[in-house]
């Protein structure tokens, strides 16, 4: 439909209604509409009013707004700026407890001089050598060699001097680690060696290395002292390359994704990547181009997430096995999930809006086509149908229609004896009529028969009235046409949004454990060491002493004893039940033995009788109690009898054949054959 206008009153909407008409029900007269009430009609005698030219041939076609989009499957690498790195370290702990005694001439003159403990400084080379060979050699007294097993080793004995079993000693000049000399003394060493190695987290921004027990050290120093594990050493250098960036990058995903390129009207493109495979679910929008290690890449909606397409010549960034779980960023995880959710909702809502607009356009097009086809027969309804308001007159000329907006004017009711399809009124004190629906002022009305069953109804002030005896009486409202929904729409939720994301499921689980495990582990360790710590022994030896027995209190001992008593009761009850069961099985076994003995004699009698029938009174009868042997004797005898019977049958057959041959030799010559034919037949 083509509209030409010089005013803004054409900015209107055409409703789409699909329903079936319902018959009007007549109601008793209730309230009379005042005859002196003022109505509004529309005077169309002034042709200088606004007008619109409408084509009666066709209307504009409906079409969805097409978006130039291309989809393809590409292989990408998703990279993240690395906040933490993993670094291997080695630890060596050597603790000395030294006791120095003066050695006199007599046993009673052996006196205690001093005792102290210290931790021996260990260099990186010494520590690596201890890890490599599992041996520690005392640097001052190299004859003291400690073999390390399961990361632990110890030595307890003399370091200087000599002491025999009788208490006699032989002293020497002992020099401690501080250079202090003890003449005529002997020294006792208690050496404890512990080695350890592991992976520590490196905070790249703060240049801190975080050990497993939570101790922070300066990363650039390459060594520090751990009070619990001793001297710790590592080497500088990160597991991933920096390239031209201030922070190294690591790969959080590599694989195939769906790449969508949208070409917009302003000659710009929107590139996005979507993945919904395995345990990954993410949406990345390439917002700005950049270069990583000389290769083309893009910055995503999050500034720490980058994406690059893998080409044949492309560098394959690797995810190092020393990946720190602390690089899992909760803000990135939730931010990328929200971004994906926003994109999914906006895409579906855009499709819904376009579909609604398209369906509305199709419905409007049908109504406009029907309205244009009825313009010849009812031209004045065209303006009401198009603009959905009263006060328009239409002039059809050829294949176009002129829709003219009439001026509103006040009119009053006029009583008539006859019935009309229109409303009788006075306009400027002249008898006129008001056309239904469009409410146009016309000179001649359409007269109809006054039928009480099919009375015309008119709407005044949102109320319905019928004309009875020249007066308008309020009537029952007719049925309104209802709007029916053509197409239903349901929101399609994005599956996996609650438990999937840009990180893998394994990374997320490790991230959760990294948050909770240190707290739980520290609490368990503190509770355990507090229980096994022996305070009295530690004070006595001036060193921490631990005993597992201290972790068991009186209540737990009582529980253990109760469990032992409970087992004793169960075993005692089980023993009594087994005695009863043994008596029952003994009785059953005795009955079985008696029956077996009876069966033995019965078998001997039966088998002996059978052997006697075959062999007579012979030694074979003695084996009658043995079923298998008796059966062998009887089977052998049966086979012998069968062979004898077969031989007799063959002998009789041979004798019979010889007799037949002999009688055939006595047959007469041919002339006498007829006389002896009967005899020959009998012989055969």
XYZ file of C-alpha atoms in Angstrom:
684
model
C 0.000 0.000 0.000
C 1.334 3.442 -0.979
C 0.275 6.391 1.212
C 0.792 10.020 0.301
C -0.041 12.629 2.916
C 0.817 16.104 4.062
C -0.006 15.560 7.715
C 1.094 13.301 10.540
C -2.320 11.852 11.304
C -1.487 8.736 9.261
C 0.807 7.410 11.989
C -1.672 4.808 13.184
C -1.903 1.086 13.674
C -4.291 -1.470 12.214
C -5.389 -4.187 14.639
C -5.379 -7.828 13.688
C -8.542 -9.614 14.781
C -9.446 -13.210 14.156
C -12.785 -14.267 15.558
C -16.334 -15.293 14.663
C -19.310 -13.003 14.944
C -21.911 -13.662 17.664
C -25.634 -12.832 17.466
C -26.902 -9.789 19.353
C -29.128 -10.597 22.291
C -32.092 -8.340 22.925
C -32.572 -6.991 26.421
C -35.402 -5.157 28.145
C -35.368 -1.360 27.917
C -33.582 0.145 30.860
C -32.342 3.724 30.540
C -33.381 6.220 27.894
C -30.683 8.267 26.202
C -31.422 11.983 26.582
C -32.836 13.429 23.363
C -31.154 16.767 23.968
C -27.710 15.176 24.343
C -25.028 16.507 22.059
C -23.275 14.144 19.654
C -20.251 14.659 17.487
C -20.599 14.187 13.768
C -18.213 14.890 10.934
C -18.974 17.403 8.212
C -17.375 16.498 4.898
C -18.654 19.448 2.836
C -15.323 21.267 3.162
C -12.986 19.649 0.625
C -10.018 21.723 1.690
C -9.375 19.284 4.527
C -6.390 16.968 4.689
C -6.535 14.095 2.238
C -4.544 10.973 1.441
C -4.173 9.096 -1.822
C -4.276 5.298 -1.536
C -3.588 2.681 -4.218
C -6.329 0.039 -4.557
C -4.192 -2.471 -6.449
C -1.779 -3.820 -3.834
C 0.026 -3.177 -0.577
C 3.641 -3.458 0.481
C 4.922 -7.019 0.882
C 6.045 -8.402 4.246
C 9.607 -9.534 4.722
C 11.885 -10.269 7.639
C 14.935 -8.123 8.044
C 17.757 -10.221 6.727
C 21.188 -10.143 8.316
C 24.242 -11.026 6.296
C 25.803 -13.719 8.457
C 28.331 -16.432 7.671
C 29.060 -19.455 9.864
C 32.063 -21.727 9.763
C 33.931 -24.204 11.945
C 37.443 -23.067 12.847
C 40.139 -24.256 15.224
C 41.116 -21.685 17.806
C 43.255 -21.213 20.872
C 41.795 -19.311 23.813
C 44.524 -17.631 25.847
C 44.482 -15.983 29.249
C 46.915 -13.587 30.841
C 48.888 -15.477 33.431
C 48.739 -14.096 36.956
C 50.385 -17.077 38.652
C 52.985 -19.562 37.509
C 54.308 -22.831 38.927
C 57.923 -23.218 39.928
C 59.718 -26.363 41.132
C 61.754 -26.051 44.312
C 63.922 -28.206 46.578
C 64.194 -28.035 50.368
C 66.820 -29.389 52.751
C 66.576 -29.345 56.536
C 69.543 -30.452 58.696
C 69.105 -29.928 62.443
C 71.927 -30.570 64.954
C 71.404 -31.204 68.666
C 74.869 -31.177 70.335
C 75.741 -32.197 73.881
C 79.335 -31.483 75.070
C 80.879 -33.174 78.140
C 84.253 -32.712 79.852
C 86.300 -35.880 80.114
C 88.239 -36.223 83.417
C 90.518 -38.914 84.686
C 87.841 -40.607 86.751
C 84.273 -41.463 85.899
C 82.958 -39.032 88.461
C 84.929 -36.230 86.897
C 82.918 -36.406 83.600
C 80.936 -33.183 83.709
C 78.375 -31.644 81.409
C 79.640 -28.514 79.680
C 77.071 -27.324 77.158
C 74.215 -28.327 74.874
C 72.769 -26.451 71.944
C 71.025 -27.014 68.643
C 71.234 -25.270 65.311
C 70.190 -25.675 61.681
C 72.983 -26.154 59.188
C 72.900 -23.756 56.191
C 72.552 -25.707 52.931
C 73.415 -24.229 49.551
C 71.533 -25.036 46.352
C 74.318 -27.296 45.071
C 74.484 -29.192 48.374
C 70.701 -29.576 48.498
C 70.477 -30.818 44.920
C 73.287 -33.281 45.647
C 71.386 -34.574 48.706
C 68.287 -35.095 46.559
C 70.303 -36.757 43.827
C 72.235 -39.273 45.988
C 70.013 -39.469 49.116
C 73.116 -39.060 51.294
C 74.177 -36.337 53.712
C 77.835 -35.981 54.743
C 78.768 -33.801 57.705
C 80.948 -31.011 56.283
C 83.254 -30.887 59.368
C 83.391 -34.609 60.126
C 83.010 -36.379 56.809
C 83.084 -39.786 58.420
C 79.514 -39.035 59.618
C 77.389 -40.173 56.667
C 73.607 -40.285 56.873
C 71.600 -42.302 54.356
C 68.265 -40.684 53.550
C 65.267 -42.966 53.123
C 61.737 -41.726 52.457
C 63.068 -38.147 52.637
C 64.267 -38.658 56.222
C 67.554 -39.564 57.852
C 69.148 -39.353 61.300
C 72.340 -39.929 63.269
C 72.713 -40.314 67.031
C 76.201 -40.909 68.409
C 79.675 -39.573 69.149
C 81.141 -36.741 67.128
C 84.353 -36.188 69.119
C 86.165 -38.277 71.763
C 85.338 -41.768 72.893
C 83.277 -43.349 75.675
C 83.290 -47.061 76.528
C 80.563 -49.128 78.106
C 82.091 -48.756 81.547
C 81.775 -44.997 81.465
C 85.448 -44.274 80.862
C 86.019 -41.578 78.260
C 88.792 -40.272 76.103
C 88.551 -36.579 75.345
C 89.798 -34.430 72.502
C 89.714 -30.825 71.440
C 86.165 -30.213 70.190
C 85.393 -27.085 68.155
C 81.735 -26.230 67.635
C 80.198 -24.583 64.551
C 80.836 -21.112 66.015
C 84.540 -21.803 66.514
C 84.393 -22.246 70.280
C 86.905 -24.762 71.626
C 86.278 -27.406 74.314
C 89.531 -29.136 75.429
C 89.470 -32.670 76.858
C 85.832 -33.133 75.884
C 83.647 -35.514 73.959
C 80.552 -34.467 71.974
C 77.319 -36.303 71.175
C 75.442 -35.527 67.974
C 71.726 -35.958 67.332
C 71.282 -35.065 63.643
C 67.940 -34.976 61.861
C 67.840 -34.666 58.056
C 64.679 -33.946 56.039
C 64.561 -33.256 52.313
C 61.552 -32.229 50.300
C 60.633 -30.941 46.856
C 57.458 -29.614 45.288
C 55.760 -26.954 43.193
C 55.203 -23.416 44.412
C 52.953 -20.685 43.037
C 54.661 -17.582 41.666
C 52.773 -14.280 41.779
C 54.033 -12.604 38.620
C 52.841 -9.091 39.489
C 54.162 -9.049 43.048
C 57.209 -11.212 42.226
C 56.518 -13.504 45.156
C 56.863 -17.258 45.397
C 54.296 -18.979 47.608
C 55.418 -22.280 49.121
C 53.101 -25.159 49.915
C 52.802 -24.145 53.587
C 51.835 -20.578 52.619
C 55.234 -18.942 53.202
C 55.911 -16.014 50.826
C 59.433 -15.358 49.592
C 61.007 -12.922 47.162
C 61.007 -14.622 43.791
C 64.131 -12.854 42.543
C 66.259 -14.050 45.484
C 66.005 -17.694 44.291
C 66.256 -18.968 47.892
C 64.720 -18.490 51.312
C 64.475 -20.237 54.649
C 61.387 -22.182 55.676
C 61.281 -22.727 59.474
C 59.532 -26.060 58.987
C 61.224 -27.469 55.885
C 64.608 -25.755 55.920
C 66.497 -23.981 53.172
C 64.477 -23.658 49.953
C 65.983 -23.094 46.497
C 64.557 -22.539 42.989
C 65.642 -21.063 39.665
C 64.293 -17.998 37.885
C 62.273 -18.261 34.681
C 58.599 -18.797 33.803
C 57.007 -21.779 32.112
C 55.299 -19.774 29.324
C 56.725 -17.218 26.937
C 56.234 -13.479 27.324
C 56.551 -12.565 23.630
C 55.735 -8.870 23.372
C 53.371 -8.760 26.328
C 53.901 -7.681 29.911
C 52.444 -10.970 31.162
C 52.872 -14.491 29.825
C 49.894 -16.250 28.273
C 48.675 -19.793 28.700
C 46.123 -21.850 26.806
C 42.816 -22.579 28.523
C 41.160 -24.142 25.459
C 42.197 -25.441 22.079
C 39.747 -26.995 19.662
C 37.026 -26.379 17.123
C 34.369 -23.709 17.639
C 31.579 -22.153 15.590
C 32.685 -18.811 14.144
C 29.946 -16.308 13.208
C 30.676 -13.216 11.126
C 27.889 -10.620 10.923
C 28.164 -7.886 8.278
C 26.326 -4.759 9.433
C 24.851 -1.897 7.419
C 27.564 0.551 8.480
C 30.237 -1.601 6.760
C 31.425 -3.031 10.072
C 31.659 -6.669 11.044
C 30.963 -8.485 14.280
C 32.943 -11.693 14.818
C 31.998 -14.087 17.596
C 32.994 -17.603 18.598
C 30.679 -20.085 20.300
C 31.494 -23.484 21.760
C 29.173 -26.030 23.348
C 31.163 -29.248 23.282
C 32.214 -31.674 25.996
C 32.491 -29.825 29.308
C 33.028 -26.366 27.788
C 30.432 -23.693 27.132
C 31.546 -20.187 26.225
C 30.869 -17.246 23.920
C 33.706 -14.941 22.877
C 33.196 -11.726 20.946
C 36.248 -10.438 19.091
C 36.140 -6.752 19.982
C 39.623 -5.483 19.120
C 42.385 -6.889 16.965
C 45.867 -7.398 18.380
C 48.998 -9.444 17.775
C 50.475 -12.117 20.017
C 54.006 -13.274 19.285
C 53.609 -11.814 15.784
C 50.358 -13.655 15.031
C 46.925 -12.139 14.562
C 44.621 -12.406 17.565
C 41.656 -10.643 19.100
C 40.802 -9.288 22.534
C 37.526 -10.648 23.885
C 34.895 -8.877 25.947
C 37.169 -9.563 28.939
C 40.570 -7.801 28.719
C 42.478 -10.858 30.002
C 41.008 -13.321 27.480
C 42.413 -13.539 23.943
C 41.523 -15.738 20.995
C 43.544 -16.632 17.930
C 42.692 -18.880 15.010
C 45.086 -21.753 14.355
C 46.556 -21.765 10.848
C 48.956 -24.212 9.216
C 51.850 -21.873 9.902
C 50.558 -20.774 13.307
C 52.446 -21.185 16.524
C 50.803 -23.642 18.877
C 50.785 -22.158 22.327
C 50.989 -24.888 24.916
C 49.380 -25.326 28.263
C 52.259 -26.083 30.563
C 51.894 -29.007 32.944
C 52.913 -26.624 35.741
C 49.668 -24.677 35.294
C 48.712 -22.981 38.561
C 45.117 -23.399 39.619
C 45.262 -19.897 41.082
C 45.014 -18.564 37.534
C 41.343 -19.564 37.600
C 39.716 -16.135 37.867
C 36.208 -16.111 39.343
C 35.471 -12.765 37.678
C 36.408 -14.184 34.288
C 34.354 -17.320 34.911
C 31.182 -15.454 35.898
C 31.753 -12.531 33.525
C 32.096 -14.756 30.470
C 29.052 -16.776 31.562
C 26.965 -13.615 31.940
C 28.186 -12.375 28.564
C 27.150 -15.632 26.943
C 23.782 -15.539 28.697
C 23.219 -11.943 27.573
C 24.061 -12.853 23.982
C 21.735 -15.854 24.026
C 18.811 -13.888 25.480
C 19.310 -10.932 23.136
C 19.506 -13.238 20.116
C 16.306 -15.055 21.027
C 14.471 -11.836 21.887
C 15.540 -10.292 18.570
C 14.246 -13.328 16.716
C 11.008 -13.158 18.691
C 10.544 -9.470 17.921
C 11.214 -10.012 14.217
C 8.793 -12.924 14.134
C 6.083 -10.874 15.871
C 6.599 -8.021 13.443
C 6.454 -10.396 10.501
C 3.281 -12.101 11.747
C 1.691 -8.720 12.413
C 2.610 -7.542 8.944
C 1.053 -10.645 7.383
C -2.141 -10.136 9.372
C -2.283 -6.436 8.510
C -1.679 -7.247 4.880
C -4.691 -9.567 4.813
C -6.904 -6.949 6.422
C -5.673 -4.236 4.064
C -6.266 -6.487 1.046
C -9.834 -7.186 2.196
C -10.409 -3.503 2.929
C -9.128 -2.425 -0.475
C -11.307 -4.989 -2.232
C -14.398 -3.597 -0.418
C -13.550 0.015 -1.195
C -15.765 0.067 -4.298
C -18.872 -1.136 -2.457
C -18.301 0.668 0.867
C -15.779 3.444 0.305
C -16.455 5.293 3.568
C -15.313 2.274 5.594
C -11.860 2.450 4.049
C -10.727 5.397 6.154
C -12.106 3.838 9.343
C -10.356 0.533 8.602
C -7.020 2.124 7.784
C -6.826 4.844 10.437
C -8.992 3.116 13.065
C -10.858 6.310 13.877
C -14.063 8.024 12.756
C -14.444 11.046 10.508
C -13.064 9.973 7.126
C -14.809 9.985 3.721
C -13.440 8.152 0.715
C -13.706 9.014 -2.954
C -12.827 6.140 -5.297
C -11.448 7.290 -8.593
C -10.146 4.632 -10.943
C -7.590 2.464 -9.164
C -6.960 4.897 -6.336
C -8.979 6.273 -3.446
C -8.893 9.722 -1.884
C -9.328 9.523 1.870
C -10.494 12.877 3.216
C -10.538 13.859 6.867
C -13.789 15.627 7.781
C -14.241 18.310 10.374
C -16.009 17.449 13.658
C -19.315 19.192 14.317
C -21.910 19.100 17.102
C -25.312 17.537 16.240
C -28.460 16.608 18.202
C -30.955 13.754 18.043
C -34.080 13.911 15.887
C -37.214 11.837 16.526
C -38.802 10.075 13.553
C -41.710 7.674 13.134
C -39.926 5.482 10.639
C -36.896 3.319 11.276
C -33.557 4.024 9.658
C -30.210 2.275 9.433
C -28.640 5.650 10.247
C -29.084 7.973 13.213
C -31.572 10.850 12.634
C -30.045 14.159 13.768
C -30.247 17.909 13.463
C -27.282 19.735 12.032
C -27.513 23.523 11.948
C -31.261 23.024 12.649
C -31.569 20.988 9.464
C -32.715 17.344 9.407
C -29.754 15.148 8.646
C -28.521 11.639 9.299
C -25.407 10.290 10.974
C -23.889 7.279 9.216
C -23.054 4.322 11.466
C -19.413 3.593 12.371
C -17.864 6.526 10.497
C -20.399 9.049 11.972
C -20.450 11.157 8.811
C -23.228 13.762 8.376
C -25.323 12.765 5.357
C -28.514 14.165 3.842
C -30.449 10.935 3.153
C -30.709 7.946 5.426
C -31.424 4.315 4.620
C -34.959 3.411 5.749
C -35.521 -0.093 7.104
C -38.501 -1.984 8.496
C -39.169 -1.574 12.173
C -38.438 -5.155 13.317
C -38.386 -5.784 17.057
C -36.230 -8.888 16.582
C -33.448 -7.264 14.557
C -33.111 -3.764 15.881
C -30.110 -1.594 15.001
C -27.870 -0.758 17.950
C -25.627 2.285 18.320
C -22.803 3.026 20.725
C -22.960 6.306 22.641
C -20.456 6.952 25.402
C -19.337 3.288 25.634
C -22.950 2.173 26.079
C -25.216 0.466 23.552
C -28.684 1.823 22.698
C -31.566 0.706 20.481
C -34.225 2.999 18.910
C -37.744 2.274 20.173
C -40.682 4.554 19.278
C -38.297 7.254 18.176
C -36.284 7.145 21.408
C -32.927 5.544 22.187
C -33.168 3.002 24.994
C -30.152 1.286 26.598
C -29.756 -2.295 25.351
C -27.638 -5.323 26.115
C -24.096 -5.037 24.770
C -23.227 -7.364 21.872
C -20.378 -9.877 21.913
C -16.938 -8.410 21.222
C -14.619 -10.039 18.741
C -11.738 -11.723 20.523
C -8.137 -11.803 19.434
C -6.583 -15.232 19.068
C -2.846 -15.913 19.176
C -1.552 -17.311 15.936
C 1.846 -18.578 16.990
C 3.230 -19.511 20.380
C 6.771 -18.753 21.451
C 8.788 -20.364 24.203
C 12.160 -19.319 25.518
C 14.834 -21.912 24.842
C 17.165 -22.031 27.843
C 20.852 -22.477 27.214
C 21.774 -25.868 28.632
C 24.838 -26.147 30.841
C 25.007 -22.459 31.784
C 24.925 -23.312 35.504
C 27.880 -25.711 35.566
C 29.884 -25.071 32.400
C 32.090 -22.185 31.362
C 35.258 -21.138 29.637
C 37.330 -23.304 32.000
C 37.218 -27.086 31.940
C 35.373 -29.028 34.617
C 38.664 -30.345 35.976
C 40.053 -26.817 36.345
C 36.932 -25.640 38.174
C 37.045 -28.604 40.574
C 40.731 -27.979 41.264
C 39.933 -24.316 41.859
C 37.290 -25.253 44.433
C 39.704 -27.598 46.196
C 42.429 -24.952 46.200
C 40.080 -22.719 48.198
C 38.823 -25.238 50.732
C 41.680 -27.728 51.141
C 44.285 -25.380 52.699
C 41.804 -24.316 55.377
C 40.743 -27.864 56.176
C 44.296 -29.209 55.968
C 45.678 -26.545 58.278
C 42.949 -27.175 60.837
C 43.523 -30.940 60.703
C 47.297 -30.526 60.983
C 47.055 -28.178 63.936
C 44.632 -30.491 65.700
C 46.773 -33.558 64.981
C 50.101 -32.026 66.055
C 48.487 -30.591 69.159
C 47.358 -34.066 70.151
C 50.623 -35.917 69.520
C 52.890 -33.211 70.991
C 54.599 -34.485 74.167
C 55.274 -31.389 76.269
C 57.125 -33.092 79.121
C 59.482 -34.992 76.827
C 60.073 -31.874 74.737
C 61.081 -29.875 77.815
C 63.338 -32.671 78.974
C 65.215 -33.011 75.658
C 64.956 -29.341 74.708
C 63.474 -30.387 71.333
C 59.977 -31.058 70.015
C 58.959 -34.647 70.739
C 55.838 -36.222 69.243
C 54.085 -39.425 70.249
C 51.113 -41.057 68.565
C 50.001 -42.435 71.922
C 49.210 -38.900 73.083
C 46.517 -38.600 70.419
C 44.442 -41.289 72.161
C 42.638 -40.028 75.240
C 40.930 -42.012 78.017
C 37.539 -41.935 76.322
C 38.988 -43.379 73.124
C 40.868 -46.042 75.126
C 37.592 -46.960 76.774
C 35.960 -47.203 73.355
C 38.752 -49.500 72.175
C 38.310 -51.741 75.247
C 34.563 -51.807 74.663
C 35.150 -52.889 71.086
C 37.457 -55.671 72.374
C 34.822 -56.834 74.886
C 32.221 -56.762 72.141
C 34.407 -59.012 69.971
C 34.924 -61.376 72.905
C 31.165 -61.655 73.417
C 30.632 -62.337 69.740
C 33.355 -65.016 69.688
C 31.987 -66.625 72.862
C 28.462 -66.715 71.460
C 29.762 -68.028 68.160
C 31.743 -70.744 69.976
C 28.607 -71.954 71.795
C 26.637 -72.037 68.548
C 29.431 -73.982 66.871
C 29.369 -76.589 69.673
C 25.637 -77.155 69.136
C 26.172 -77.305 65.401
C 29.020 -79.815 65.941
C 26.771 -82.129 67.977
C 24.155 -82.073 65.229
C 26.694 -82.818 62.509
C 28.202 -85.628 64.678
C 24.816 -87.336 64.913
C 24.264 -86.943 61.177
C 27.742 -88.357 60.510
C 27.082 -91.378 62.760
C 23.833 -92.134 60.912
C 25.656 -91.786 57.611
C 28.373 -94.229 58.774
C 25.809 -96.823 59.855
C 23.979 -96.576 56.549
C 27.276 -96.831 54.682
C 28.174 -100.035 56.577
C 24.752 -101.529 55.810
C 25.134 -100.570 52.158
C 28.596 -102.224 52.150
C 27.228 -105.602 53.257
C 24.166 -105.395 51.017
C 26.361 -104.631 47.989
C 28.670 -107.525 48.919
C 25.777 -109.968 49.111
C 24.174 -108.840 45.845
C 27.431 -108.629 43.889
C 28.683 -111.923 45.375
C 25.512 -113.691 44.318
C 25.839 -112.299 40.794
C 29.462 -113.446 40.604
C 28.497 -116.872 41.930
C 25.837 -117.242 39.207
C 28.421 -116.496 36.528
C 31.687 -117.982 37.807
C 30.543 -120.320 40.545
C 32.263 -120.520 43.917
C 35.533 -118.791 43.150
C 37.930 -116.187 44.517
C 36.057 -113.478 42.596
C 33.253 -113.580 45.189
C 35.645 -111.930 47.678
C 35.547 -108.729 45.568
C 31.768 -108.509 45.769
C 31.998 -105.561 48.192
C 33.811 -103.592 45.480
C 31.195 -102.507 42.956
C 33.593 -101.355 40.256
C 35.690 -104.574 40.350
C 32.594 -106.791 40.355
C 31.226 -104.853 37.390
C 34.495 -105.375 35.476
C 34.311 -109.169 36.048
C 30.700 -109.304 34.888
C 31.305 -107.086 31.853
C 34.277 -109.205 30.736
C 32.213 -112.362 31.050
C 29.396 -110.752 29.086
C 31.787 -109.817 26.279
C 33.120 -113.427 26.185
C 29.575 -114.806 25.937
C 28.745 -112.344 23.164
C 31.806 -113.455 21.158
C 30.871 -117.141 21.625
C 27.300 -116.506 20.542
C 28.459 -114.624 17.428
C 30.871 -117.451 16.563
C 28.082 -120.050 16.861
C 25.837 -117.998 14.582
C 28.550 -117.681 11.932
C 29.300 -121.443 12.188
C 25.638 -122.351 11.652
C 25.417 -119.971 8.694
C 28.499 -121.547 7.092
C 27.095 -125.073 7.564
C 23.795 -124.025 5.984
C 25.532 -122.537 2.919
C 27.563 -125.722 2.437
C 24.405 -127.851 2.457
C 22.817 -125.606 -0.197
C 25.862 -125.896 -2.476
C 25.886 -129.676 -2.105
C 22.230 -130.026 -3.065
C 22.735 -127.743 -6.106
C 25.368 -130.140 -7.396
C 22.738 -132.953 -7.402
C 20.301 -131.005 -9.657
C 19.397 -132.998 -12.936
C 20.370 -131.832 -16.408
C 18.246 -129.463 -18.462
C 15.774 -131.990 -19.831
C 14.928 -133.015 -16.327
C 14.766 -129.421 -14.965
C 11.029 -129.155 -14.982
C 10.589 -132.248 -12.875
C 12.858 -130.992 -10.177
C 12.056 -127.251 -10.164
C 9.759 -127.531 -7.169
C 12.418 -129.294 -5.148
C 15.016 -126.641 -6.002
C 12.728 -123.913 -4.859
C 12.172 -125.648 -1.576
C 15.915 -126.037 -1.067
C 16.501 -122.333 -1.710
